[in-house]
PDB file of C-alpha atoms in Angstrom:
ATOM      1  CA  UNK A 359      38.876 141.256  33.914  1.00  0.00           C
ATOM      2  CA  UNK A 360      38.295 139.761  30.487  1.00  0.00           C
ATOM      3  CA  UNK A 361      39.675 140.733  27.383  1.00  0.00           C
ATOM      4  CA  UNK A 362      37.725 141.492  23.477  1.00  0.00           C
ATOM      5  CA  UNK A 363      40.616 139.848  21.975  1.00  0.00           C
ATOM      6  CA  UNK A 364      39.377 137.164  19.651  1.00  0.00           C
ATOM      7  CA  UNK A 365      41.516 134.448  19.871  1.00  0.00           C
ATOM      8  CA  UNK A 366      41.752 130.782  19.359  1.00  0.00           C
ATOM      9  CA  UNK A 367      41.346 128.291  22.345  1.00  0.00           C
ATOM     10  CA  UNK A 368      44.240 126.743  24.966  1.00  0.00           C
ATOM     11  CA  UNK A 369      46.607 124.466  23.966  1.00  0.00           C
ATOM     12  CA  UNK A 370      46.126 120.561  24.855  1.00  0.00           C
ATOM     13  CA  UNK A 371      47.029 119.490  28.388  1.00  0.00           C
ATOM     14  CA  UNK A 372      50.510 118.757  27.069  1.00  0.00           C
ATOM     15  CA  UNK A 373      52.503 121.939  26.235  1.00  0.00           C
ATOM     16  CA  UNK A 374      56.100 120.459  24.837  1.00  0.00           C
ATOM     17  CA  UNK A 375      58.273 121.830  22.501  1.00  0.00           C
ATOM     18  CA  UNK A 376      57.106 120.219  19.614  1.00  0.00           C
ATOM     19  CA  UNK A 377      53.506 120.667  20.238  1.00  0.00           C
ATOM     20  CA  UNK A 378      51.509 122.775  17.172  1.00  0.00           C
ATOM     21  CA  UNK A 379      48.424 124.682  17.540  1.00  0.00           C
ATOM     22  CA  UNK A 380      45.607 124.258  15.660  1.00  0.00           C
ATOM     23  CA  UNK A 381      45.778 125.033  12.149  1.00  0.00           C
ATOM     24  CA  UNK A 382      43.597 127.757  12.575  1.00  0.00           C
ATOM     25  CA  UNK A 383      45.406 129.744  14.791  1.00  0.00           C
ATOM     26  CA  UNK A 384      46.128 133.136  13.558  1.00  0.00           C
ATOM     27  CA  UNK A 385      49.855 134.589  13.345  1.00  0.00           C
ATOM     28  CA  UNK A 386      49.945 137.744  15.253  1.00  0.00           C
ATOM     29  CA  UNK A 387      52.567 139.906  14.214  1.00  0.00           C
ATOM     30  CA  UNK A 388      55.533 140.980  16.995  1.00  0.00           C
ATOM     31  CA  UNK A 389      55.375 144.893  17.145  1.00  0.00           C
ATOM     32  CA  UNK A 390      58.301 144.764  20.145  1.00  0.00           C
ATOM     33  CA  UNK A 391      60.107 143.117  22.945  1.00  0.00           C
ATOM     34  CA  UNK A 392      59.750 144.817  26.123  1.00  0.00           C
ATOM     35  CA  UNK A 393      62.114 141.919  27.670  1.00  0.00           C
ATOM     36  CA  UNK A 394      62.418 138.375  28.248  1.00  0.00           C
ATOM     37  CA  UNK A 395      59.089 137.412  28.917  1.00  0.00           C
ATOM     38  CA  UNK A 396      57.164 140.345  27.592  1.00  0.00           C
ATOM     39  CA  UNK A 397      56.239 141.148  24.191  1.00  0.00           C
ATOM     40  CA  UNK A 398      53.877 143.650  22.149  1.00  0.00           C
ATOM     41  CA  UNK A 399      52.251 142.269  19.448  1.00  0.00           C
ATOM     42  CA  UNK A 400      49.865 143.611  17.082  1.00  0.00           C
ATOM     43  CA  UNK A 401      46.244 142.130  16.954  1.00  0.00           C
ATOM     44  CA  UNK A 402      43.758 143.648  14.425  1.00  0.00           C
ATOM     45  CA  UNK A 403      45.606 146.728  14.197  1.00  0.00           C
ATOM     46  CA  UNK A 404      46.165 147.357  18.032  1.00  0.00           C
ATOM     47  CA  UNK A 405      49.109 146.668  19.423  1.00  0.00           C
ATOM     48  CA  UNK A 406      48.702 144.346  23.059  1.00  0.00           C
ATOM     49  CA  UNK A 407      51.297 143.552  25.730  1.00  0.00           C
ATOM     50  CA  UNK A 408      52.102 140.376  26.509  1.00  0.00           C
ATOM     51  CA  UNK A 409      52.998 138.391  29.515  1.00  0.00           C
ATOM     52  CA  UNK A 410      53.922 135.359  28.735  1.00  0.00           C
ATOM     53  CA  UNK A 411      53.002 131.934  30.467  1.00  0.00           C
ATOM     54  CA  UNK A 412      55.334 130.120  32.609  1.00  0.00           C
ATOM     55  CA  UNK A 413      58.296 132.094  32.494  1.00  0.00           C
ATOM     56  CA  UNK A 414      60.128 134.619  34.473  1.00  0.00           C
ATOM     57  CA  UNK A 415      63.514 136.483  33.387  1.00  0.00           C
ATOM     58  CA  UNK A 416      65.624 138.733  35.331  1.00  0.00           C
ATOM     59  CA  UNK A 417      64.811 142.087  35.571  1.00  0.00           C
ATOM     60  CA  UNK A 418      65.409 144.384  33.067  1.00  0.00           C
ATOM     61  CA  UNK A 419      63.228 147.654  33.065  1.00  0.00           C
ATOM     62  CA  UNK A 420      61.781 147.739  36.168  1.00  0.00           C
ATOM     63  CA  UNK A 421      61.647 151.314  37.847  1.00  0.00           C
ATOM     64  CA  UNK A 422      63.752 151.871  41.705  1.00  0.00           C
ATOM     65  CA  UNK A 423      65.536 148.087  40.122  1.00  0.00           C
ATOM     66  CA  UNK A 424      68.907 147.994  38.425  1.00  0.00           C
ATOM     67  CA  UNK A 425      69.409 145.665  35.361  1.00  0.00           C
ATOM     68  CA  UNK A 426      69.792 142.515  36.874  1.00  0.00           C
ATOM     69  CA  UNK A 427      72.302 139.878  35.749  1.00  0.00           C
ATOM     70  CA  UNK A 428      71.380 138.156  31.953  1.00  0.00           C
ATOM     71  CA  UNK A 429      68.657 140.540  31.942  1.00  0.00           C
ATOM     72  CA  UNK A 430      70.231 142.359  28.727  1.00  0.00           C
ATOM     73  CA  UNK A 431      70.756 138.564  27.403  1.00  0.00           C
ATOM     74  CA  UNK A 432      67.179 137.427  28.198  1.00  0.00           C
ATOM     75  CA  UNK A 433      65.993 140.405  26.180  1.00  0.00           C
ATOM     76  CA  UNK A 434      68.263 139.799  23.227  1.00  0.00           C
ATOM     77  CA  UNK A 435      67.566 136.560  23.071  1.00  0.00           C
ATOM     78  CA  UNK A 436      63.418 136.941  22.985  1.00  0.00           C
ATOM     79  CA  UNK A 437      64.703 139.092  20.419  1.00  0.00           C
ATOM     80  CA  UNK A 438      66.493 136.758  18.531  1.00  0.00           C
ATOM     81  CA  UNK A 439      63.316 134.791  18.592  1.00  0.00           C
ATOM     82  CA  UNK A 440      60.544 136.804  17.513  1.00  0.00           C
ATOM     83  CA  UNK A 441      61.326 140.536  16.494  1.00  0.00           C
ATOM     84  CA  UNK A 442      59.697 141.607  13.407  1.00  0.00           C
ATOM     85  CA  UNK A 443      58.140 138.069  12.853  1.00  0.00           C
ATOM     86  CA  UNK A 444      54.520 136.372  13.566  1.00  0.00           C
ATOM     87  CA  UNK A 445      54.095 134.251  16.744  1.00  0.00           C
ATOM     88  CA  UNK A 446      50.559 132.478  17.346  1.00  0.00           C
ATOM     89  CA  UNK A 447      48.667 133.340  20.534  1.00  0.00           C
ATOM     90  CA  UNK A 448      46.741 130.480  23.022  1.00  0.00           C
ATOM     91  CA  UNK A 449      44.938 131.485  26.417  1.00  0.00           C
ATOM     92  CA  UNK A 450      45.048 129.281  28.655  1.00  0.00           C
ATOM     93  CA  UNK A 451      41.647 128.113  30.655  1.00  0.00           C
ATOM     94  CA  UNK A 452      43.955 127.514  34.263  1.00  0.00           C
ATOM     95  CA  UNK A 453      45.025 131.586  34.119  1.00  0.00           C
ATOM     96  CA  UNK A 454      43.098 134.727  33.907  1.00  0.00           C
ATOM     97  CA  UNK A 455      43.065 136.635  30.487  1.00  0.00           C
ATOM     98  CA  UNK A 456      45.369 139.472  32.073  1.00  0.00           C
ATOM     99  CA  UNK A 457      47.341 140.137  34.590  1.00  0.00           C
ATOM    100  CA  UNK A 458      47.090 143.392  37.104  1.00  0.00           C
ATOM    101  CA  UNK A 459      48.769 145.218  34.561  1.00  0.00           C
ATOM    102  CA  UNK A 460      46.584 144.894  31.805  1.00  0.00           C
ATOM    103  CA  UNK A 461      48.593 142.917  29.838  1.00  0.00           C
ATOM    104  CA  UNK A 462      47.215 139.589  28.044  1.00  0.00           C
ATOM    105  CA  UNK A 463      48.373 136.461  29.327  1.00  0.00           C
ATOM    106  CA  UNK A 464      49.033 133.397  26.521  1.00  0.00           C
ATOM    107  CA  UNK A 465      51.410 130.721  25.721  1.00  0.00           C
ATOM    108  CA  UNK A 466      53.969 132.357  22.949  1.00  0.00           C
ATOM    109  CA  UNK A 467      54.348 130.253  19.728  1.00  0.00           C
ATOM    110  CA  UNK A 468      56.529 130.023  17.126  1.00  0.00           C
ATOM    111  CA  UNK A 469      54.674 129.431  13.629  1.00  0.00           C
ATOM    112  CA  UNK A 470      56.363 125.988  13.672  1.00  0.00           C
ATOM    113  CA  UNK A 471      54.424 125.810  16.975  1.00  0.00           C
ATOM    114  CA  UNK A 472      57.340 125.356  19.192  1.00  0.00           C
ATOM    115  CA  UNK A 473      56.303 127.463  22.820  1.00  0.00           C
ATOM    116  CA  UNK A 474      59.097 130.323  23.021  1.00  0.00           C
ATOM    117  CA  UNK A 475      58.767 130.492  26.927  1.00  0.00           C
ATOM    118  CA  UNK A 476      60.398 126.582  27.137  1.00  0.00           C
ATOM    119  CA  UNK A 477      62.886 127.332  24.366  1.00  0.00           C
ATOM    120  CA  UNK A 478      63.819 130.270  26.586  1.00  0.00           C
ATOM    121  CA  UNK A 479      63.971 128.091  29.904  1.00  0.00           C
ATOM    122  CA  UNK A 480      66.061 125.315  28.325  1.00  0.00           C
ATOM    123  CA  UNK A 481      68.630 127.364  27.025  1.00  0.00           C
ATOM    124  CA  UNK A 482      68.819 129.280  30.535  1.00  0.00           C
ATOM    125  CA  UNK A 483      67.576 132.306  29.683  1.00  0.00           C
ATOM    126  CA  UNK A 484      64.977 132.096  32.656  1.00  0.00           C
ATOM    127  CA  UNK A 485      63.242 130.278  35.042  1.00  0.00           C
ATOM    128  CA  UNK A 486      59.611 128.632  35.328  1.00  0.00           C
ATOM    129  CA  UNK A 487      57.096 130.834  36.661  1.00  0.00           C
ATOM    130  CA  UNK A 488      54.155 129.996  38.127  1.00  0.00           C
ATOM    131  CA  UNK A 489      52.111 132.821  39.336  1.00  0.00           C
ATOM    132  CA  UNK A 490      48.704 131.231  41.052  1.00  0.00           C
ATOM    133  CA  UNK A 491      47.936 127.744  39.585  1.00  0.00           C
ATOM    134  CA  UNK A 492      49.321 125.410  37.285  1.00  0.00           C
ATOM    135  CA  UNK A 493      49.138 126.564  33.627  1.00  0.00           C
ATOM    136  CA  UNK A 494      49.435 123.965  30.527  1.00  0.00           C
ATOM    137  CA  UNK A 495      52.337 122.213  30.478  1.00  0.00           C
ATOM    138  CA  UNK A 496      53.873 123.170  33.706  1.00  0.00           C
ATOM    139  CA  UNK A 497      56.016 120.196  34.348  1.00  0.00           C
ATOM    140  CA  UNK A 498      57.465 120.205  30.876  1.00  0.00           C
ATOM    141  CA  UNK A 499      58.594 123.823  31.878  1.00  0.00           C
ATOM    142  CA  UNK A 500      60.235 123.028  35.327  1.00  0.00           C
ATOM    143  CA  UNK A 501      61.791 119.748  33.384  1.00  0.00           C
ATOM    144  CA  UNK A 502      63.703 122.425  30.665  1.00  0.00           C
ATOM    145  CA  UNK A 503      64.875 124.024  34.077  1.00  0.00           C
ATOM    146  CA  UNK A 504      66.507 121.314  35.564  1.00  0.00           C
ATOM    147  CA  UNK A 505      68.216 120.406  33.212  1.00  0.00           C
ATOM    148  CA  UNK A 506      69.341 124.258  32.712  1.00  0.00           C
ATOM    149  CA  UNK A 507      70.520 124.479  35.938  1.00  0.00           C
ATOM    150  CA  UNK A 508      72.499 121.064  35.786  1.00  0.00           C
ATOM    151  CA  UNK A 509      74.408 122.088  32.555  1.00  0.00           C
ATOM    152  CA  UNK A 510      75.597 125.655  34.422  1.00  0.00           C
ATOM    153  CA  UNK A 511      73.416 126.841  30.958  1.00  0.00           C
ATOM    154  CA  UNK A 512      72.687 130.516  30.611  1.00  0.00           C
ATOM    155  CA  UNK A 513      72.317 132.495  33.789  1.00  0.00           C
ATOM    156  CA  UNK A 514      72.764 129.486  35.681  1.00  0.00           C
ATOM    157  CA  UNK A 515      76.420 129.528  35.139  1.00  0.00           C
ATOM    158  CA  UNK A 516      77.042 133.216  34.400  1.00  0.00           C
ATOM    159  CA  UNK A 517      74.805 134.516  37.684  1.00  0.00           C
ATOM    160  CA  UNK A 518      75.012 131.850  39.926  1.00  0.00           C
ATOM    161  CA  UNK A 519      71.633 131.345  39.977  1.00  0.00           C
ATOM    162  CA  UNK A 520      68.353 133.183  39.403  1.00  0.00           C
ATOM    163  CA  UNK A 521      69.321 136.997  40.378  1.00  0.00           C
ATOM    164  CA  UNK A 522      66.821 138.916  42.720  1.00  0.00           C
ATOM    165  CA  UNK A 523      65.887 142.500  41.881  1.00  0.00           C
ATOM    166  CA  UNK A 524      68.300 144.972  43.571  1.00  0.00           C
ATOM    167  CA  UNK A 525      67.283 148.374  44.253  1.00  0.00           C
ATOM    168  CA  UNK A 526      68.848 151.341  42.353  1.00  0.00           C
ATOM    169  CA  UNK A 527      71.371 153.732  44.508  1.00  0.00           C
ATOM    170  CA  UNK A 528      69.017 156.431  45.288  1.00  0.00           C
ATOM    171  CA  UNK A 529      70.612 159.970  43.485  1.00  0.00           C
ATOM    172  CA  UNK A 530      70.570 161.873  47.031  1.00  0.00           C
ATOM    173  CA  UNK A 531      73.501 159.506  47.795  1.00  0.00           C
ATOM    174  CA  UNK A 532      75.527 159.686  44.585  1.00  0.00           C
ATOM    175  CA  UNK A 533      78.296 162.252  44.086  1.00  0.00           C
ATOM    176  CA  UNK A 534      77.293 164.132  40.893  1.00  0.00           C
ATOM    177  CA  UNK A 535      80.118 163.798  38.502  1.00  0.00           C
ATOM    178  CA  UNK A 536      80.848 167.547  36.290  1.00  0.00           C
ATOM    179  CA  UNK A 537      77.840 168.379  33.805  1.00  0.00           C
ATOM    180  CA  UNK A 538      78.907 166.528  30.561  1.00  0.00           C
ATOM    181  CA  UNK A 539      76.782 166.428  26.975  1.00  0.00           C
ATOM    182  CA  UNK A 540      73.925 163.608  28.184  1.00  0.00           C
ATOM    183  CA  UNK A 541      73.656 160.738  26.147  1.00  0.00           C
ATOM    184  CA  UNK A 542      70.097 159.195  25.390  1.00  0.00           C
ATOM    185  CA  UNK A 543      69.815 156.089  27.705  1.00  0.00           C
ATOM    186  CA  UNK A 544      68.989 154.163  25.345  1.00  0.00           C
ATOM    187  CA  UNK A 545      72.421 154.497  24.025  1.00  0.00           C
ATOM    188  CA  UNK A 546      74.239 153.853  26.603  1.00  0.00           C
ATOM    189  CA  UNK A 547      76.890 151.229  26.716  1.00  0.00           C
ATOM    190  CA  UNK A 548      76.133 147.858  28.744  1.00  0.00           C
ATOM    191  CA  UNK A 549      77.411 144.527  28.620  1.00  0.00           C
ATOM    192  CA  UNK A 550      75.624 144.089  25.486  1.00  0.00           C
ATOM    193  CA  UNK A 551      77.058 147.196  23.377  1.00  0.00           C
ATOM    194  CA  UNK A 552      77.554 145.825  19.756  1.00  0.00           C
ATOM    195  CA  UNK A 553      74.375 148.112  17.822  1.00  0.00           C
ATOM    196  CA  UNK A 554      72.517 145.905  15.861  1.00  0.00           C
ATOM    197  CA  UNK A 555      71.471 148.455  13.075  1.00  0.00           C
ATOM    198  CA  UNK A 556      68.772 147.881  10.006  1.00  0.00           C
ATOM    199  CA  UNK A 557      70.027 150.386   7.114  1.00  0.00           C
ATOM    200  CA  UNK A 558      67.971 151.926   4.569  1.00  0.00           C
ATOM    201  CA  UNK A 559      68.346 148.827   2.451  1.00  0.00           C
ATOM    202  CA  UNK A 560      66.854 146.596   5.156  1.00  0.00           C
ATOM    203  CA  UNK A 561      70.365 145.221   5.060  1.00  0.00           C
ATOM    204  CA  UNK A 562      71.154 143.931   8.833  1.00  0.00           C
ATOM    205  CA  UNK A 563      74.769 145.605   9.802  1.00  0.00           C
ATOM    206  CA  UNK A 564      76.511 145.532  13.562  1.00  0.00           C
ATOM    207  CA  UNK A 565      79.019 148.196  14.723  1.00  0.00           C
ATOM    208  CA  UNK A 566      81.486 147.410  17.714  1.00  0.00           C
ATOM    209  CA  UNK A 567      82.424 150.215  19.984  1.00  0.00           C
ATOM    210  CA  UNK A 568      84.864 152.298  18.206  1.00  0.00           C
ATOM    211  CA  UNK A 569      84.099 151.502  14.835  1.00  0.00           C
ATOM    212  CA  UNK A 570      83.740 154.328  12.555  1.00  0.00           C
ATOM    213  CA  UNK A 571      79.864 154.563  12.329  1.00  0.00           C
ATOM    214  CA  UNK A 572      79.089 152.963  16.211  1.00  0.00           C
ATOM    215  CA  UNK A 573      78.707 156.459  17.627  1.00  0.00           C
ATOM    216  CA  UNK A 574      75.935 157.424  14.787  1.00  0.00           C
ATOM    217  CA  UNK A 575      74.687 154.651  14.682  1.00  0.00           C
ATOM    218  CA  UNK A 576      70.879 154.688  16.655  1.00  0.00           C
ATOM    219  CA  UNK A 577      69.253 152.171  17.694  1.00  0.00           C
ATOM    220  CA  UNK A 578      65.228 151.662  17.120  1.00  0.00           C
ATOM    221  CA  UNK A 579      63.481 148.561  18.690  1.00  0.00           C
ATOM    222  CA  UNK A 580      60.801 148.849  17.463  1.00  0.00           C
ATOM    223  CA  UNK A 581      61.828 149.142  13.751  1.00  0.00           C
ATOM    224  CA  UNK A 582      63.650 145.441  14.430  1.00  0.00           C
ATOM    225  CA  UNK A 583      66.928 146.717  15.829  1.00  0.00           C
ATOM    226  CA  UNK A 584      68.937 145.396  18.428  1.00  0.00           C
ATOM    227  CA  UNK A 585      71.878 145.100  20.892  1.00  0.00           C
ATOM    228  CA  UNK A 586      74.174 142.299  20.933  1.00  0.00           C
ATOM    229  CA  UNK A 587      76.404 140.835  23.433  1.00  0.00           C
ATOM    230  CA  UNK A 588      79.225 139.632  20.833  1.00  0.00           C
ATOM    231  CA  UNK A 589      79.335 139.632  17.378  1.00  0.00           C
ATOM    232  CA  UNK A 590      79.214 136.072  17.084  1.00  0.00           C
ATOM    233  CA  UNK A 591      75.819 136.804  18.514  1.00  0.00           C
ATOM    234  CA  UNK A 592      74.786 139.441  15.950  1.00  0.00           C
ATOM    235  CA  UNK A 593      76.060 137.188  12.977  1.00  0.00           C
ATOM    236  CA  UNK A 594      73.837 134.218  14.338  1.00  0.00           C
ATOM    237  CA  UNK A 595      70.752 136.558  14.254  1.00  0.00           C
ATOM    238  CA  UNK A 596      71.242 137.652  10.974  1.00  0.00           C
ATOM    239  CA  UNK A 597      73.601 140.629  10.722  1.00  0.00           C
ATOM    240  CA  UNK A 598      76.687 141.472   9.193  1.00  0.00           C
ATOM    241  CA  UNK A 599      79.935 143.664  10.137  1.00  0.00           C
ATOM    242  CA  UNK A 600      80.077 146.549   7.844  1.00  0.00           C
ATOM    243  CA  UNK A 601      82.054 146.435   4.499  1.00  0.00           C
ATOM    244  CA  UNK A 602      85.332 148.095   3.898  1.00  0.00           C
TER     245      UNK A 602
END
């Protein structure tokens, strides 16, 4: 299956971090983060899911799975990277243009042209993925993870090592606790519960658990807003602890 997507050719044979794409390579603006190593972005108006190339993260949203260890991080971090900014898109001639799902596959630059997916590895956010054959730049990947794993970096240390999905309790088996008011999933608490909110100023504000305005305070992804896992976190991405 072949996309319509007009987009500019495959990277050279050697995808490293400081590789740039061509000049003419079009910036595609982010329109989400779906997790680590998917992404929406918006291409002549339509918004497109992405799978990116040579990377896998631990799971995150995937249905009958709980959240699997530094999946919450992996997320936050892609985040961190490109929410509400421009990436630039490259196919790659090795892999098909989607996946089973539909969703495009392409290497994930920065406009600098630094490839998000080996940023992402290096720092131990995830692993090297190869699906079917060797992509662009597949031992420059599998380099960043060796040395991730060697420095206990990411989930390496915190997890142990890459975590495999585990199935969700099925709800025949739980005891249901008294009816209480529901809260929205999405606002849930997690390891990462510091809200990461955009005001009507555009002005970038985090709010810990039990601060006054946490429990208003809602959370849109798609409008650029964000969970953190500590405020030092937050403050490195951008935002600020509320005045007063």
């Amino acid at each position: 299956m072949r996309s319509t997507v007009a987009e500019p050719t495959a990277p050279s044979r050697s995808t490293s971090d400081s590789a740039r794409p061509s000049s003419t390579a079009p910036l595609y603006p982010v329109a989400g983060v779906v997790d680590g190593d998917t992404i929406k972005v918006r291409i002549d108006g339509t918004s497109h899911t992405v799978r990116i190339i040579g990377i896998d993260t631990p799971e995150l949203h995937k249905p009958g799975y709980a959240l699997a260890c530094f999946g919450q991080q992996a997320a936050s971090r892609m985040q961190s990277l490109v929410q509400s900014k421009q990436v630039r898109l490259q196919a790659d001639p090795t892999q098909a243009d989607v996946d089973r799902y539909g969703r495009l596959l392409r290497h994930v630059l920065l406009p600098d042209g630094r490839s998000v997916a080996l940023l992402m590895i290096r720092e131990g956010f995830g692993r090297e993925y190869t699906y079917d054959r060797p992509y662009t730049g597949q031992a420059d990947y599998r380099a960043a993870e060796a040395t991730a794993r060697g420095a206990h970096a990411g989930l390496w240390g915190a997890c142990g090592g890459f975590p495999t999905a585990v199935p969700s309790v099925p709800k025949s088996s739980v005891v249901q606790p008294p009816p209480t008011t529901k809260v929205p999933q999405a606002e849930q608490s997690s390891a990462c519960d510091i809200k990461g909110n955009i005001n009507s100023k555009g002005e970038k504000i985090y709010h810990t658990p039990g601060s006054r305005s946490y429990a208003a305070t809602k959370i849109t992804e798609s409008k650029g807003e964000r969970w953190f896992c500590s405020a030092a976190e937050a403050e490195a991405a951008g935002w600020r602890a509320p005045l007063g």
